Amino acid sequence: MHIKPKIVLFVLLPIFLFFGLITLFDYQATRARITTQVKVNLQDQAQLYANQVDTLVREASSIALTTANFVSSHQSFQESMLYEVIGQNIQNNPLIYGATIAFEPGEFAGRALFSPYVYHAANGLKQLDLGTASYDYTKPQWHWYAIPRQTGRALWSEPYFDEGGGNIEMVTFSMPFFRSGHFAGVTTVDLDISHLLGIAGLDKLDRQNTFIVTQSGHFVFHHDKRWLGKRWQDNQNEFPPSQANKLSQVLQGRAAQIFELSEPNGKSLWVASAPVTGANWNLIVRIDAQEALAEINEQATRSAKLIVIALVLALLVSWFLLTRIVNPIGRLAEIARQIAEGKPDADVIAESKDEVGELSKSFALMAEKLKAREAALIQSNTALKTQIQERTEELEKRIRTEQILRYSEEKFAVAFNSNPTAFCIIRREDGLLLEVNKAFEDLLEYRHDDLVRKTIAEIDFWVDLSTRPEIVDFLLEENPARSGETRWRTRSGKIRTVIPSAELVTLDGVSFLLTSIVDITERKQTEYELNHYRRHLEDLVATRTAELEIANQRLKEIDQLKSMFIASMSHELRTPLNAIIGFSGMLYQGLSGDLTDEQKHDVERIYRAGNHLLELITDVIDISKIEAGRVDTFPREFSLKELVDEAVATIQPLADAKSLTVTVTPPAAWPRVVTDRKRVLQCLLNVLGNAVKYSEHGGIVLSVHDRNDDFEFSVRDTGIGIAPEDLHKLFEAFERLDSHLRIKAGGTGLGLYLTRKIITDILGGEITVESRPGVGSTFTMHMPKVMHATSGATHDKVATLLPQKQGLTRSTEP
Ligand code: ADP
């Protein structure tokens, strides 16, 4: 929360609240005080009025009393005398309208009724005898006579209207008098109550709110004369029924008191009552509480208004002043914040000439100083940073150097002591052995203490002492130096061949030779043995070469024998076989006479077996020729179409016999090729033959493709197919796969073996196969259009037969 609302909320408002409360309390106290005072005044006033009225009525009653005393104490009177007495008594009392002495019948001179009455008329006092005015006052209806007669006590009557007489509203005081101990009559005074207050000197009182009532509740005084003698309870306008109870109680109490009455309209009345003891009456004065407190209420309203105005004024003034104070402070706070955020350039404007202005000036000064100090700080910070960085780098370098040093020392110690190479450190100036390592001790079979702190001259391990100076000098002069070989003797007398090498190290001006000794004794021995063996090996190689040459010679001879065998086989087997086939064919056809069925069957078997054998022999010879590299090739130009036509024509009858179709898919243009026609045809027929042999329905499709330098035959059949696991066996010699067609199809198991040999070894192409069992197979052969001269005939038969000896054989050949 900002400072302005804070000040208003926590300072101004509480102050006003405080003053407001004080004023309220003061108002309450004043109101209570004034209330009490008004009430006391009212009470006093009521009492005062009551006393004045009391004096009057007592005066009046005393007149009746005097008259009564007079009558009681005289036995006989003259009639006129009585009038005179009464007249004198009332003459000076304006309140008394009239007075009488009413005798009991027979009491005054034997007369039945006699009541001399004197009263104030307009033109002075007048007199009459009530008894002769045929007014029988002894009747019970006339209370003023009847009740004292009955009780023997004085009585103030209730107010009544004296009709016919004075025509006024009056009350009568009756006093009984006695003669010779018996009731003899009453003396009375009649009071004109319409003049009661005037006579009592109470003209100035608030007539509207002053009432006198008798004990039975009849008005003796009321500002409205019409109400005189009437009961207050019937005056519901001024005394609402709601007040009746309270008022009755008060009037019964006959003591001075003050009480509050509320009217139905919410108006509050303060009522004071005081007894008029002389006549058993009550005087009531009432006052409107609101009116009584009007002044104090007015004052309170005025005060409240003043407080509100003061509050508003104070708020406005405070707000203005606070704005004057707070705004610059707010600006200062904002600037302080900017400075804190590192913007020391924030402007500080000193506006006013008061404390805030002073503060702004101080602030500006401070900001400037801060700026300067920050600049200085930044500068020193930068310097410090550089210094720290330099120190850090220096320290790091030192630590690194120390680490390296320690590490290299340790490394050196480890390397020195545990090195398998023998090391010693020699002081250069006198050849003193300062340190030797374990390998050095082992090499010379000396103990550490036998070597260290001795000069190399003292320890005699030189075999050829003559070489010593030369080697020592060499080590001392050259750096780093590796001397020549020399021989040392161990403590047990063994001779070791060593090569000492030295590195010159200078520490604190002293030079040392860090010398390593390489023991080459074993190497020397091995070298010697190797030389010996090499010489022996050369002899061995010569012997073996001779042996090989002999074996080679023998092989050539064997090969010649094999060639001869094959040639003779070709001739010797084929000639009789052809005879067997030819003659059995003739026999079968019946050219040599009729044969029995059995004979015909046997001849047919001979014919077939002969053909099979011939086929086998032809294949075997072919294979051996190829393997021996003795195949004669005859490349020539020919049309591929003619070759394909020939192959299809050859195979067609076989296909027809099995109801298989043969289809050729030709290339875009039939190429001409230069290759061995016979071998190409052989291969194609072989594959086509197999396709027919191993198919039972469908057909064979031969697709011919021209592929630039190559051409390709693809033979697809719808035969029994080949299981994937059998594919690798397909091109093996004598390999015939298991199938239900195996017997029926016949064959040697050499066809594909030979075909591949011809294609790869002679024609320079290759054969591949794809097959799915039960669906069919596709054999693809492709080969160059122009056969390469390297194929076939140029093969070296020895190389083919003995490939593992090739390198050796070649190297021995001249
Ligand atoms: P054979 O003279 O037995 O036909 P081959 O070398 O020509 O000998 O074939 C070897 C074997 O390969 C055959 O016995 C046959 O089981 C299988 N074979 C060759 N061609 C096919 C083919 N087109 N379909 C199914 N099997 C074949």
Tab-separated table of C-alpha atoms in Angstrom, residues 417-785:
chain	number	residue	atom	x	y	z
A	417	ASN	CA	64.796	-49.329	-10.797
A	418	SER	CA	62.402	-51.623	-12.511
A	419	ASN	CA	63.821	-51.218	-15.979
A	420	PRO	CA	64.838	-54.532	-17.549
A	421	THR	CA	67.722	-52.663	-19.154
A	422	ALA	CA	70.748	-52.327	-16.907
A	423	PHE	CA	71.356	-48.717	-15.875
A	424	CYS	CA	74.061	-46.964	-13.906
A	425	ILE	CA	74.807	-43.342	-13.114
A	426	ILE	CA	78.495	-42.409	-13.284
A	427	ARG	CA	80.071	-39.139	-12.184
A	428	ARG	CA	81.911	-37.964	-15.183
A	429	GLU	CA	84.918	-36.342	-13.570
A	430	ASP	CA	86.146	-39.461	-11.753
A	431	GLY	CA	84.009	-42.313	-13.070
A	432	LEU	CA	82.395	-42.911	-9.654
A	433	LEU	CA	79.346	-45.191	-9.792
A	434	LEU	CA	76.634	-43.216	-8.011
A	435	GLU	CA	73.713	-45.548	-8.587
A	436	VAL	CA	72.972	-48.829	-10.333
A	437	ASN	CA	69.641	-50.520	-10.942
A	438	LYS	CA	68.560	-54.063	-10.284
A	439	ALA	CA	69.097	-55.132	-13.895
A	440	PHE	CA	72.668	-53.835	-13.686
A	441	GLU	CA	73.311	-55.827	-10.512
A	442	ASP	CA	71.772	-58.929	-12.130
A	443	LEU	CA	73.807	-58.457	-15.275
A	444	LEU	CA	77.118	-58.435	-13.426
A	445	GLU	CA	75.929	-60.665	-10.549
A	446	TYR	CA	77.263	-58.113	-8.019
A	447	ARG	CA	75.402	-56.837	-4.968
A	448	HIS	CA	74.329	-53.230	-4.888
A	449	ASP	CA	76.881	-52.263	-2.220
A	450	ASP	CA	79.747	-53.852	-4.158
A	451	LEU	CA	79.097	-51.480	-7.047
A	452	VAL	CA	77.882	-48.176	-5.660
A	453	ARG	CA	80.421	-45.536	-4.538
A	454	LYS	CA	83.211	-47.264	-6.502
A	455	THR	CA	84.873	-46.061	-9.664
A	456	ILE	CA	84.439	-48.106	-12.778
A	457	ALA	CA	88.166	-48.645	-12.781
A	458	GLU	CA	87.978	-50.286	-9.377
A	459	ILE	CA	85.464	-52.884	-10.500
A	460	ASP	CA	87.230	-55.132	-12.922
A	461	PHE	CA	84.614	-56.559	-15.293
A	462	TRP	CA	86.379	-55.889	-18.529
A	463	VAL	CA	87.244	-59.009	-20.536
A	464	ASP	CA	89.383	-57.142	-23.033
A	465	LEU	CA	90.950	-54.474	-20.908
A	466	SER	CA	92.390	-52.946	-24.052
A	467	THR	CA	88.916	-51.882	-25.275
A	468	ARG	CA	88.129	-50.094	-22.028
A	469	PRO	CA	89.822	-46.698	-22.609
A	470	GLU	CA	88.442	-46.523	-26.115
A	471	ILE	CA	84.888	-47.128	-24.993
A	472	VAL	CA	85.139	-44.866	-21.953
A	473	ASP	CA	86.565	-42.028	-23.984
A	474	PHE	CA	83.890	-42.495	-26.565
A	475	LEU	CA	81.155	-42.325	-24.002
A	476	LEU	CA	82.650	-39.227	-22.459
A	477	GLU	CA	83.092	-37.321	-25.672
A	478	GLU	CA	80.001	-38.135	-27.663
A	479	ASN	CA	76.625	-37.171	-26.285
A	480	PRO	CA	74.369	-38.992	-26.522
A	481	ALA	CA	76.748	-41.830	-27.172
A	482	ARG	CA	76.335	-45.412	-28.069
A	483	SER	CA	79.602	-47.192	-28.047
A	484	GLY	CA	80.496	-50.352	-29.846
A	485	GLU	CA	80.206	-53.810	-28.418
A	486	THR	CA	82.425	-54.949	-25.617
A	487	ARG	CA	82.552	-57.967	-23.384
A	488	TRP	CA	82.186	-57.954	-19.632
A	489	ARG	CA	82.831	-60.684	-17.132
A	490	THR	CA	80.308	-61.393	-14.403
A	491	ARG	CA	81.312	-62.050	-10.861
A	492	SER	CA	80.916	-65.796	-11.468
A	493	GLY	CA	83.093	-65.543	-14.547
A	494	LYS	CA	80.457	-65.709	-17.332
A	495	ILE	CA	81.145	-63.593	-20.388
A	496	ARG	CA	78.390	-61.169	-21.503
A	497	THR	CA	78.444	-59.122	-24.684
A	498	VAL	CA	77.146	-55.632	-24.011
A	499	ILE	CA	76.652	-52.273	-25.693
A	500	PRO	CA	76.908	-49.328	-23.249
A	501	SER	CA	75.130	-46.076	-24.171
A	502	ALA	CA	75.439	-42.864	-22.198
A	503	GLU	CA	73.462	-39.649	-21.867
A	504	LEU	CA	75.259	-36.652	-20.415
A	505	VAL	CA	73.258	-34.934	-17.671
A	506	THR	CA	74.451	-31.811	-15.882
A	507	LEU	CA	72.991	-30.940	-12.503
A	508	ASP	CA	74.223	-27.916	-10.539
A	509	GLY	CA	77.390	-27.791	-12.654
A	510	VAL	CA	78.279	-31.466	-12.120
A	511	SER	CA	78.120	-33.797	-15.138
A	512	PHE	CA	76.839	-37.324	-14.914
A	513	LEU	CA	76.592	-40.100	-17.373
A	514	LEU	CA	73.292	-41.888	-17.351
A	515	THR	CA	74.487	-45.109	-18.828
A	516	SER	CA	72.408	-47.969	-20.106
A	517	ILE	CA	73.870	-51.333	-20.912
A	518	VAL	CA	72.204	-53.531	-23.495
A	519	ASP	CA	73.037	-57.166	-22.984
A	520	ILE	CA	73.252	-58.666	-26.474
A	521	THR	CA	74.736	-62.005	-25.414
A	522	GLU	CA	71.596	-63.979	-26.296
A	523	ARG	CA	71.107	-62.094	-29.521
A	524	LYS	CA	74.631	-62.832	-30.503
A	525	GLN	CA	74.017	-66.494	-29.808
A	526	THR	CA	70.812	-66.516	-31.865
A	527	GLU	CA	72.481	-64.668	-34.697
A	528	TYR	CA	75.185	-67.259	-34.715
A	529	GLU	CA	72.653	-70.088	-34.766
A	530	LEU	CA	70.613	-68.384	-37.472
A	531	ASN	CA	73.609	-68.005	-39.709
A	532	HIS	CA	74.367	-71.609	-39.181
A	533	TYR	CA	70.804	-72.660	-40.010
A	534	ARG	CA	70.647	-70.417	-43.066
A	535	ARG	CA	73.627	-72.085	-44.492
A	536	HIS	CA	71.996	-75.463	-43.806
A	537	LEU	CA	68.687	-74.382	-45.328
A	538	GLU	CA	70.215	-73.405	-48.610
A	539	ASP	CA	71.580	-76.925	-48.911
A	540	LEU	CA	68.145	-78.326	-48.063
A	541	VAL	CA	66.390	-76.232	-50.708
A	542	ALA	CA	68.790	-77.390	-53.369
A	543	THR	CA	68.121	-81.025	-52.448
A	544	ARG	CA	64.336	-80.537	-52.427
A	545	THR	CA	64.367	-78.759	-55.782
A	546	ALA	CA	66.179	-81.647	-57.320
A	547	GLU	CA	63.631	-84.031	-55.832
A	548	LEU	CA	60.769	-81.979	-57.214
A	549	GLU	CA	62.211	-81.840	-60.649
A	550	ILE	CA	62.299	-85.625	-60.665
A	551	ALA	CA	58.661	-85.755	-59.475
A	552	ASN	CA	57.667	-83.304	-62.142
A	553	GLN	CA	59.265	-85.393	-64.750
A	554	ARG	CA	57.332	-88.394	-63.475
A	555	LEU	CA	54.088	-86.452	-63.565
A	556	LYS	CA	54.642	-85.447	-67.144
A	557	GLU	CA	55.133	-89.057	-67.953
A	558	ILE	CA	51.961	-90.064	-66.068
A	559	ASP	CA	50.016	-87.371	-67.861
A	560	GLN	CA	51.195	-88.621	-71.162
A	561	LEU	CA	50.097	-92.059	-70.092
A	562	LYS	CA	46.676	-90.669	-69.126
A	563	SER	CA	46.314	-88.927	-72.473
A	564	MET	CA	47.229	-92.067	-74.202
A	565	PHE	CA	44.708	-93.954	-72.061
A	566	ILE	CA	41.969	-91.499	-72.845
A	567	ALA	CA	42.755	-91.598	-76.558
A	568	SER	CA	42.800	-95.353	-76.584
A	569	MET	CA	39.635	-95.490	-74.444
A	570	SER	CA	38.025	-93.203	-76.966
A	571	HIS	CA	38.948	-95.453	-79.767
A	572	GLU	CA	38.970	-98.851	-78.067
A	573	LEU	CA	35.658	-98.443	-76.251
A	574	ARG	CA	33.722	-96.538	-78.822
A	575	THR	CA	34.467	-98.866	-81.731
A	576	PRO	CA	33.082	-102.045	-80.053
A	577	LEU	CA	30.254	-100.018	-78.452
A	578	ASN	CA	29.217	-98.614	-81.808
A	579	ALA	CA	29.241	-102.169	-83.149
A	580	ILE	CA	27.084	-103.326	-80.193
A	581	ILE	CA	24.643	-100.451	-80.703
A	582	GLY	CA	24.545	-100.825	-84.483
A	583	PHE	CA	24.012	-104.578	-84.463
A	584	SER	CA	21.511	-104.588	-81.602
A	585	GLY	CA	19.611	-101.852	-83.456
A	586	MET	CA	19.525	-103.918	-86.593
A	587	LEU	CA	18.425	-106.991	-84.563
A	588	TYR	CA	15.690	-104.992	-82.872
A	589	GLN	CA	14.374	-103.645	-86.142
A	590	GLY	CA	14.197	-107.261	-87.453
A	591	LEU	CA	16.674	-106.685	-90.223
A	592	SER	CA	18.380	-109.985	-89.311
A	593	GLY	CA	15.168	-111.971	-89.129
A	594	ASP	CA	12.229	-112.092	-86.735
A	595	LEU	CA	12.818	-112.258	-83.029
A	596	THR	CA	10.627	-113.596	-80.288
A	597	ASP	CA	9.177	-110.994	-77.948
A	598	GLU	CA	11.583	-112.004	-75.221
A	599	GLN	CA	14.555	-111.762	-77.602
A	600	LYS	CA	13.282	-108.404	-78.815
A	601	HIS	CA	13.057	-107.195	-75.222
A	602	ASP	CA	16.587	-108.350	-74.418
A	603	VAL	CA	17.965	-106.794	-77.609
A	604	GLU	CA	16.269	-103.544	-76.711
A	605	ARG	CA	17.954	-103.598	-73.272
A	606	ILE	CA	21.338	-104.233	-74.964
A	607	TYR	CA	20.683	-101.340	-77.319
A	608	ARG	CA	19.713	-99.004	-74.476
A	609	ALA	CA	22.590	-100.063	-72.231
A	610	GLY	CA	24.980	-99.562	-75.110
A	611	ASN	CA	23.687	-96.101	-75.759
A	612	HIS	CA	23.879	-95.264	-72.050
A	613	LEU	CA	27.426	-96.497	-71.887
A	614	LEU	CA	28.415	-94.573	-74.984
A	615	GLU	CA	26.862	-91.457	-73.522
A	616	LEU	CA	28.737	-92.048	-70.280
A	617	ILE	CA	32.020	-92.650	-72.008
A	618	THR	CA	31.570	-89.610	-74.208
A	619	ASP	CA	30.853	-87.475	-71.167
A	620	VAL	CA	33.759	-88.897	-69.148
A	621	ILE	CA	36.147	-88.387	-72.019
A	622	ASP	CA	34.835	-84.894	-72.535
A	623	ILE	CA	35.281	-84.084	-68.871
A	624	SER	CA	38.778	-85.501	-68.647
A	625	LYS	CA	39.711	-83.619	-71.790
A	626	ILE	CA	38.414	-80.402	-70.347
A	627	GLU	CA	40.096	-81.018	-66.996
A	628	ALA	CA	43.306	-81.896	-68.799
A	629	GLY	CA	42.946	-78.771	-70.851
A	630	ARG	CA	43.162	-80.801	-73.986
A	631	VAL	CA	39.913	-79.741	-75.578
A	632	ASP	CA	40.135	-78.547	-79.060
A	633	THR	CA	37.933	-75.527	-79.687
A	634	PHE	CA	36.675	-74.349	-82.983
A	635	PRO	CA	35.372	-70.795	-82.792
A	636	ARG	CA	33.578	-69.653	-85.954
A	637	GLU	CA	30.910	-67.171	-86.911
A	638	PHE	CA	27.385	-68.495	-87.099
A	639	SER	CA	23.761	-67.387	-86.701
A	640	LEU	CA	22.331	-67.907	-83.256
A	641	LYS	CA	18.877	-68.322	-84.796
A	642	GLU	CA	19.991	-71.334	-86.825
A	643	LEU	CA	21.499	-72.859	-83.687
A	644	VAL	CA	18.293	-72.327	-81.724
A	645	ASP	CA	16.175	-73.740	-84.554
A	646	GLU	CA	18.380	-76.815	-84.677
A	647	ALA	CA	18.172	-77.352	-80.919
A	648	VAL	CA	14.366	-76.963	-80.902
A	649	ALA	CA	14.035	-79.309	-83.866
A	650	THR	CA	16.124	-81.880	-82.013
A	651	ILE	CA	14.160	-81.655	-78.804
A	652	GLN	CA	10.677	-81.270	-80.341
A	653	PRO	CA	10.008	-85.025	-80.869
A	654	LEU	CA	10.868	-85.769	-77.231
A	655	ALA	CA	8.580	-82.946	-76.106
A	656	ASP	CA	5.795	-84.078	-78.393
A	657	ALA	CA	6.089	-87.579	-76.970
A	658	LYS	CA	5.305	-86.106	-73.504
A	659	SER	CA	2.704	-83.598	-74.884
A	660	LEU	CA	4.865	-80.656	-73.816
A	661	THR	CA	4.947	-77.417	-75.806
A	662	VAL	CA	8.216	-75.757	-76.780
A	663	THR	CA	8.116	-71.994	-77.240
A	664	VAL	CA	10.928	-69.672	-78.257
A	665	THR	CA	10.971	-66.029	-77.197
A	666	PRO	CA	13.390	-64.443	-79.673
A	667	PRO	CA	15.549	-61.371	-79.104
A	668	ALA	CA	14.764	-58.050	-80.857
A	669	ALA	CA	17.288	-59.002	-83.498
A	670	TRP	CA	19.070	-62.306	-83.828
A	671	PRO	CA	22.783	-61.706	-83.349
A	672	ARG	CA	25.607	-63.479	-85.077
A	673	VAL	CA	28.258	-64.881	-82.773
A	674	VAL	CA	31.844	-66.111	-83.025
A	675	THR	CA	32.222	-69.067	-80.705
A	676	ASP	CA	32.368	-72.882	-80.593
A	677	ARG	CA	29.019	-73.802	-82.171
A	678	LYS	CA	29.212	-77.474	-81.274
A	679	ARG	CA	29.796	-76.787	-77.571
A	680	VAL	CA	27.058	-74.109	-77.371
A	681	LEU	CA	24.591	-76.524	-79.015
A	682	GLN	CA	25.713	-79.300	-76.623
A	683	CYS	CA	25.005	-77.141	-73.591
A	684	LEU	CA	21.639	-75.870	-74.868
A	685	LEU	CA	20.493	-79.393	-75.802
A	686	ASN	CA	21.544	-80.680	-72.379
A	687	VAL	CA	19.482	-78.076	-70.548
A	688	LEU	CA	16.493	-78.385	-72.926
A	689	GLY	CA	16.717	-82.184	-72.581
A	690	ASN	CA	16.603	-81.942	-68.784
A	691	ALA	CA	13.604	-79.563	-69.025
A	692	VAL	CA	11.717	-82.146	-71.090
A	693	LYS	CA	12.918	-85.035	-68.899
A	694	TYR	CA	11.809	-83.471	-65.637
A	695	SER	CA	8.469	-82.043	-66.807
A	696	GLU	CA	5.204	-83.972	-66.974
A	697	HIS	CA	2.840	-81.304	-68.266
A	698	GLY	CA	2.836	-77.688	-69.466
A	699	GLY	CA	5.724	-76.617	-71.666
A	700	ILE	CA	9.198	-75.266	-72.073
A	701	VAL	CA	9.977	-71.648	-72.919
A	702	LEU	CA	13.368	-70.801	-74.343
A	703	SER	CA	14.065	-67.065	-74.186
A	704	VAL	CA	17.034	-65.710	-76.125
A	705	HIS	CA	18.473	-62.323	-75.106
A	706	ASP	CA	21.035	-60.131	-76.774
A	707	ARG	CA	23.029	-58.379	-74.051
A	708	ASN	CA	25.627	-56.218	-75.797
A	709	ASP	CA	28.793	-58.302	-75.735
A	710	ASP	CA	27.002	-61.382	-74.389
A	711	PHE	CA	24.008	-63.468	-75.327
A	712	GLU	CA	21.784	-65.401	-72.972
A	713	PHE	CA	19.604	-68.542	-73.052
A	714	SER	CA	16.944	-68.866	-70.435
A	715	VAL	CA	15.179	-72.243	-70.321
A	716	ARG	CA	12.030	-72.221	-68.196
A	717	ASP	CA	10.065	-75.393	-67.551
A	718	THR	CA	6.947	-76.367	-65.614
A	719	GLY	CA	8.562	-79.477	-64.190
A	720	ILE	CA	9.066	-81.012	-60.788
A	721	GLY	CA	11.461	-78.284	-59.660
A	722	ILE	CA	14.409	-78.585	-57.287
A	723	ALA	CA	14.393	-78.243	-53.489
A	724	PRO	CA	16.473	-75.268	-52.261
A	725	GLU	CA	18.721	-77.554	-50.188
A	726	ASP	CA	19.536	-79.576	-53.374
A	727	LEU	CA	20.489	-76.644	-55.555
A	728	HIS	CA	24.158	-76.766	-54.590
A	729	LYS	CA	24.424	-80.438	-55.570
A	730	LEU	CA	23.064	-79.801	-59.046
A	731	PHE	CA	26.346	-79.173	-60.788
A	732	GLU	CA	28.288	-81.940	-59.012
A	733	ALA	CA	29.510	-84.910	-61.074
A	734	PHE	CA	27.343	-88.043	-60.875
A	735	GLU	CA	24.844	-86.221	-58.712
A	736	ARG	CA	21.256	-87.214	-59.485
A	737	LEU	CA	18.572	-85.797	-57.256
A	738	ASP	CA	15.948	-87.969	-55.669
A	739	SER	CA	12.528	-87.828	-57.395
A	740	HIS	CA	9.824	-90.064	-58.748
A	741	LEU	CA	11.195	-89.382	-62.255
A	742	ARG	CA	14.757	-90.464	-61.384
A	743	ILE	CA	14.469	-93.968	-62.884
A	744	LYS	CA	12.144	-93.102	-65.722
A	745	ALA	CA	14.168	-90.101	-66.852
A	746	GLY	CA	17.425	-91.985	-67.060
A	747	GLY	CA	20.765	-90.168	-67.188
A	748	THR	CA	24.293	-90.202	-65.896
A	749	GLY	CA	24.370	-87.341	-63.472
A	750	LEU	CA	27.152	-85.797	-65.551
A	751	GLY	CA	25.076	-83.605	-67.889
A	752	LEU	CA	24.971	-80.425	-65.822
A	753	TYR	CA	28.503	-80.957	-64.493
A	754	LEU	CA	29.797	-81.108	-68.049
A	755	THR	CA	27.613	-78.245	-69.193
A	756	ARG	CA	28.970	-75.957	-66.533
A	757	LYS	CA	32.524	-77.040	-67.241
A	758	ILE	CA	32.065	-76.255	-70.938
A	759	ILE	CA	30.412	-72.900	-70.277
A	760	THR	CA	32.878	-71.677	-67.656
A	761	ASP	CA	36.119	-73.301	-68.830
A	762	ILE	CA	35.674	-73.203	-72.611
A	763	LEU	CA	33.031	-70.684	-73.576
A	764	GLY	CA	33.903	-68.141	-70.875
A	765	GLY	CA	30.323	-67.731	-69.572
A	766	GLU	CA	28.302	-68.973	-66.632
A	767	ILE	CA	25.177	-70.940	-65.788
A	768	THR	CA	22.713	-70.221	-62.983
A	769	VAL	CA	19.472	-71.782	-61.832
A	770	GLU	CA	16.313	-70.700	-60.064
A	771	SER	CA	13.729	-73.261	-59.069
A	772	ARG	CA	10.655	-73.879	-56.938
A	773	PRO	CA	9.662	-77.465	-56.159
A	774	GLY	CA	6.416	-78.416	-57.910
A	775	VAL	CA	6.369	-75.196	-59.956
A	776	GLY	CA	9.325	-75.406	-62.273
A	777	SER	CA	12.931	-74.392	-62.896
A	778	THR	CA	14.722	-71.790	-64.981
A	779	PHE	CA	18.281	-72.421	-66.129
A	780	THR	CA	20.050	-69.335	-67.463
A	781	MET	CA	23.262	-69.535	-69.475
A	782	HIS	CA	25.093	-66.533	-70.735
A	783	MET	CA	28.298	-66.302	-72.579
A	784	PRO	CA	30.277	-63.890	-74.738
A	785	LYS	CA	29.353	-63.450	-78.349
